[in-house]
Structure formats: structure tokens, C-alpha cells
Amino acid sequence: MYVCSCFGVTEAQVKKHADAGACTPRQIASACKAGTDCGGCVRRIQALLGRGDCARRELLDQRPEPVAASLARPALSDAA
């Protein structure tokens, strides 16, 4: 089944690129141009990629909270 009709990219091709390490629609686009013309297939590509086993994504999910985010929270004070 075609995912990207602009470039004739199939679901099997997207899955092949994902198995080779593409974790995002942008990486799929770099590999086969899918999603770079009209953009109508980007959501389908996202759905095919899901939240699968991607080493880079796992690293991003495990990173500590940025310092700026912790500083943005109001500090608890004893004064009431």
C-alpha cells in the first residue's frame, strides 16, 4: 500500500527504513523523500513509526530534566 503517492513510497519501504534506524518522519524523508512534497503522508508515516524501539528515542526519554525547567517552577517558601 502506498504511503506517499507523490514519490510512490510504500508502507513496506517506510518500514524498511525504520528497521534501518530511521526514527522520525524527517529521517524517513531523508531516506526516500516521503513527506517532502505535499506533506499529506506525514501523519501516516508517524503512525507507522509509532514509539517503537529507537535507541536515540530511548536516550531522549531518559535524559534528565533541563535545568531551566526546574528553575521555572516557583520555589516553595515558608512565608505564607
Coordinates of N, CA, C and O in Angstrom, one line a residue:
M1 N 0.8 -1.2 0.0 CA 0.0 0.0 0.0 C 0.9 1.2 0.0 O 1.9 1.3 0.7
Y2 N 0.5 2.2 -0.8 CA 1.3 3.4 -0.9 C 1.0 4.3 0.3 O -0.1 4.5 0.7
V3 N 2.1 4.9 0.8 CA 2.0 5.9 1.9 C 2.2 7.3 1.3 O 1.4 8.1 1.6
C4 N 3.1 7.4 0.4 CA 3.4 8.7 -0.2 C 3.1 8.5 -1.7 O 3.9 7.9 -2.4
S5 N 2.0 9.1 -2.2 CA 1.7 9.0 -3.6 C 2.5 9.9 -4.5 O 2.8 9.7 -5.7
C6 N 3.1 11.0 -3.9 CA 3.9 12.0 -4.6 C 5.2 11.3 -5.1 O 5.6 11.6 -6.2
F7 N 5.8 10.4 -4.3 CA 7.0 9.8 -4.7 C 6.9 8.3 -4.8 O 7.9 7.6 -5.0
G8 N 5.7 7.7 -4.7 CA 5.5 6.3 -4.9 C 6.2 5.5 -3.8 O 6.6 4.4 -4.1
V9 N 6.1 6.0 -2.5 CA 6.8 5.2 -1.4 C 5.7 4.4 -0.7 O 4.6 4.8 -0.4
T10 N 6.1 3.1 -0.6 CA 5.1 2.2 0.0 C 5.3 2.0 1.5 O 6.4 2.4 2.1
E11 N 4.3 1.4 2.2 CA 4.4 1.1 3.6 C 5.6 0.2 3.9 O 6.3 0.5 4.9
A12 N 5.9 -0.7 3.0 CA 7.0 -1.6 3.2 C 8.3 -0.9 3.2 O 9.2 -1.2 3.9
Q13 N 8.4 0.1 2.3 CA 9.7 0.9 2.2 C 9.9 1.7 3.5 O 11.0 1.8 4.0
V14 N 8.8 2.3 4.0 CA 8.9 3.1 5.2 C 9.4 2.2 6.4 O 10.3 2.5 7.1
K15 N 8.8 1.0 6.4 CA 9.1 0.0 7.5 C 10.6 -0.4 7.3 O 11.3 -0.6 8.3
K16 N 11.0 -0.6 6.1 CA 12.4 -1.0 5.8 C 13.4 0.1 6.3 O 14.4 -0.2 7.0
H17 N 13.1 1.4 6.1 CA 13.9 2.5 6.5 C 13.9 2.6 8.1 O 14.9 2.9 8.7
A18 N 12.7 2.3 8.6 CA 12.6 2.3 10.1 C 13.4 1.2 10.7 O 14.1 1.5 11.7
D19 N 13.4 0.1 10.1 CA 14.2 -1.0 10.6 C 15.7 -0.7 10.5 O 16.5 -1.2 11.3
A20 N 16.1 0.1 9.5 CA 17.5 0.5 9.3 C 17.9 1.6 10.2 O 19.0 2.1 10.2
G21 N 16.9 2.2 11.0 CA 17.3 3.2 12.0 C 16.6 4.5 11.9 O 16.8 5.4 12.8
A22 N 15.8 4.7 10.9 CA 15.0 6.0 10.8 C 14.0 6.0 11.9 O 13.1 5.1 12.0
C23 N 14.0 7.0 12.8 CA 13.1 7.1 13.9 C 12.0 8.2 13.8 O 11.1 8.2 14.6
T24 N 12.2 9.1 12.8 CA 11.3 10.2 12.7 C 10.9 10.4 11.3 O 11.6 9.9 10.4
P25 N 9.8 11.1 11.0 CA 9.4 11.4 9.7 C 10.5 12.1 8.9 O 10.6 11.9 7.7
R26 N 11.2 13.0 9.5 CA 12.3 13.7 8.9 C 13.4 12.7 8.4 O 13.9 12.9 7.3
Q27 N 13.7 11.7 9.2 CA 14.7 10.8 8.8 C 14.2 9.9 7.7 O 14.9 9.5 6.8
I28 N 12.9 9.6 7.7 CA 12.3 8.8 6.6 C 12.3 9.7 5.3 O 12.7 9.2 4.2
A29 N 12.1 11.0 5.4 CA 12.1 11.9 4.3 C 13.5 11.9 3.7 O 13.7 12.0 2.5
S30 N 14.5 11.9 4.6 CA 15.9 12.0 4.1 C 16.3 10.7 3.3 O 17.0 10.7 2.4
A31 N 15.6 9.6 3.7 CA 15.9 8.3 3.1 C 15.2 8.1 1.8 O 15.8 7.5 0.9
C32 N 14.0 8.6 1.7 CA 13.2 8.3 0.5 C 12.3 9.4 -0.1 O 11.5 9.1 -0.9
K33 N 12.4 10.6 0.5 CA 11.7 11.8 0.1 C 10.2 11.8 0.5 O 9.5 12.7 0.3
A34 N 9.7 10.7 1.1 CA 8.3 10.7 1.5 C 8.0 11.8 2.5 O 8.8 12.0 3.5
G35 N 7.0 12.5 2.3 CA 6.6 13.6 3.2 C 7.2 15.0 2.8 O 6.9 16.0 3.5
T36 N 8.0 15.0 1.7 CA 8.6 16.3 1.4 C 7.9 17.1 0.3 O 8.3 18.2 0.1
D37 N 6.9 16.6 -0.3 CA 6.2 17.4 -1.3 C 4.9 18.0 -0.8 O 5.0 19.1 -0.2
C38 N 3.8 17.3 -0.8 CA 2.6 17.9 -0.3 C 2.4 17.7 1.2 O 1.6 18.5 1.8
G39 N 3.1 16.8 1.8 CA 3.0 16.6 3.3 C 1.8 15.8 3.8 O 1.6 15.5 4.9
G40 N 1.0 15.3 2.8 CA -0.2 14.6 3.2 C 0.1 13.2 3.8 O -0.8 12.7 4.5
C41 N 1.2 12.7 3.7 CA 1.6 11.4 4.2 C 2.3 11.4 5.6 O 2.5 10.4 6.1
V42 N 2.6 12.6 6.1 CA 3.4 12.7 7.3 C 2.8 12.0 8.5 O 3.4 11.3 9.2
R43 N 1.5 12.2 8.6 CA 0.8 11.6 9.7 C 0.8 10.1 9.6 O 0.9 9.3 10.6
R44 N 0.6 9.5 8.4 CA 0.7 8.1 8.2 C 2.1 7.6 8.5 O 2.2 6.5 9.1
I45 N 3.1 8.3 8.1 CA 4.5 7.9 8.5 C 4.7 7.9 10.0 O 5.2 7.0 10.5
Q46 N 4.2 8.9 10.7 CA 4.2 9.0 12.1 C 3.6 7.8 12.7 O 4.1 7.2 13.7
A47 N 2.4 7.4 12.2 CA 1.7 6.2 12.7 C 2.5 5.0 12.5 O 2.5 4.1 13.4
L48 N 3.1 4.8 11.4 CA 3.9 3.6 11.1 C 5.1 3.6 12.0 O 5.5 2.5 12.5
L49 N 5.7 4.7 12.3 CA 6.9 4.7 13.2 C 6.5 4.5 14.6 O 7.2 3.8 15.4
G50 N 5.3 5.0 15.0 CA 4.9 4.8 16.4 C 5.9 5.2 17.4 O 6.7 6.1 17.2
R51 N 6.0 4.5 18.5 CA 7.0 4.7 19.5 C 7.8 3.5 19.7 O 8.0 2.9 20.7
G52 N 8.3 3.0 18.6 CA 9.0 1.7 18.5 C 10.4 1.8 19.2 O 10.7 2.8 19.8
D53 N 11.1 0.8 19.0 CA 12.4 0.6 19.6 C 13.4 1.5 18.8 O 14.0 1.0 17.8
C54 N 13.7 2.6 19.2 CA 14.7 3.5 18.6 C 15.7 3.9 19.7 O 15.3 4.5 20.7
A55 N 16.9 3.5 19.5 CA 17.9 3.8 20.5 C 18.0 5.3 20.8 O 18.1 5.7 22.0
R56 N 17.9 6.2 19.8 CA 18.0 7.6 20.1 C 16.8 8.1 20.9 O 16.9 8.9 21.8
R57 N 15.6 7.6 20.5 CA 14.4 8.0 21.3 C 14.5 7.5 22.7 O 14.1 8.3 23.6
E58 N 15.0 6.3 23.0 CA 15.2 5.9 24.3 C 16.1 6.8 25.1 O 15.8 7.1 26.3
L59 N 17.2 7.2 24.5 CA 18.1 8.2 25.1 C 17.4 9.5 25.5 O 17.6 10.1 26.5
L60 N 16.6 10.0 24.5 CA 15.9 11.2 24.8 C 14.9 11.1 25.9 O 14.7 12.0 26.7
D61 N 14.2 9.9 26.0 CA 13.2 9.7 27.0 C 13.9 9.6 28.4 O 13.3 9.9 29.4
Q62 N 15.2 9.2 28.5 CA 15.9 9.0 29.7 C 16.7 10.2 30.2 O 17.2 10.2 31.3
R63 N 16.7 11.3 29.4 CA 17.6 12.4 29.8 C 17.0 13.1 31.0 O 15.7 13.1 31.2
P64 N 17.8 13.7 31.8 CA 17.3 14.4 33.0 C 16.6 15.7 32.6 O 16.8 16.2 31.5
E65 N 15.8 16.2 33.5 CA 15.1 17.4 33.3 C 16.1 18.6 33.1 O 17.0 18.7 33.8
P66 N 15.8 19.4 32.1 CA 16.7 20.6 31.9 C 16.7 21.5 33.1 O 15.7 21.6 33.7
V67 N 17.8 22.1 33.3 CA 18.0 23.0 34.5 C 17.0 24.1 34.4 O 16.4 24.5 35.4
A68 N 16.8 24.7 33.2 CA 15.9 25.8 33.0 C 14.5 25.5 33.4 O 13.8 26.3 34.0
A69 N 14.1 24.2 33.2 CA 12.7 23.8 33.5 C 12.5 23.8 35.0 O 11.5 24.1 35.6
S70 N 13.6 23.3 35.7 CA 13.5 23.2 37.2 C 13.5 24.6 37.8 O 12.9 24.9 38.9
L71 N 14.2 25.6 37.2 CA 14.3 26.9 37.7 C 13.0 27.7 37.4 O 12.7 28.6 38.1
A72 N 12.2 27.3 36.4 CA 11.0 28.0 36.1 C 9.9 27.7 37.1 O 8.9 28.5 37.2
R73 N 10.0 26.6 37.8 CA 9.0 26.3 38.8 C 9.1 27.3 40.0 O 10.2 27.6 40.5
P74 N 8.0 27.7 40.6 CA 8.0 28.6 41.8 C 8.6 27.8 42.9 O 8.3 26.6 43.1
A75 N 9.4 28.4 43.7 CA 10.0 27.8 44.9 C 9.0 27.8 46.0 O 8.3 28.8 46.2
L76 N 9.0 26.8 46.8 CA 8.2 26.7 48.0 C 8.9 27.5 49.1 O 10.1 27.4 49.3
S77 N 8.1 28.4 49.7 CA 8.7 29.2 50.8 C 7.9 29.0 52.0 O 6.7 28.6 52.0
D78 N 8.5 29.3 53.2 CA 7.9 29.1 54.5 C 6.9 30.3 54.7 O 6.0 30.2 55.6
A79 N 7.1 31.4 54.0 CA 6.3 32.6 54.2 C 4.9 32.3 53.6 O 4.8 31.9 52.5
A80 N 3.9 32.6 54.4 CA 2.5 32.4 53.9 C 1.6 33.6 54.1 O 1.8 34.4 54.9

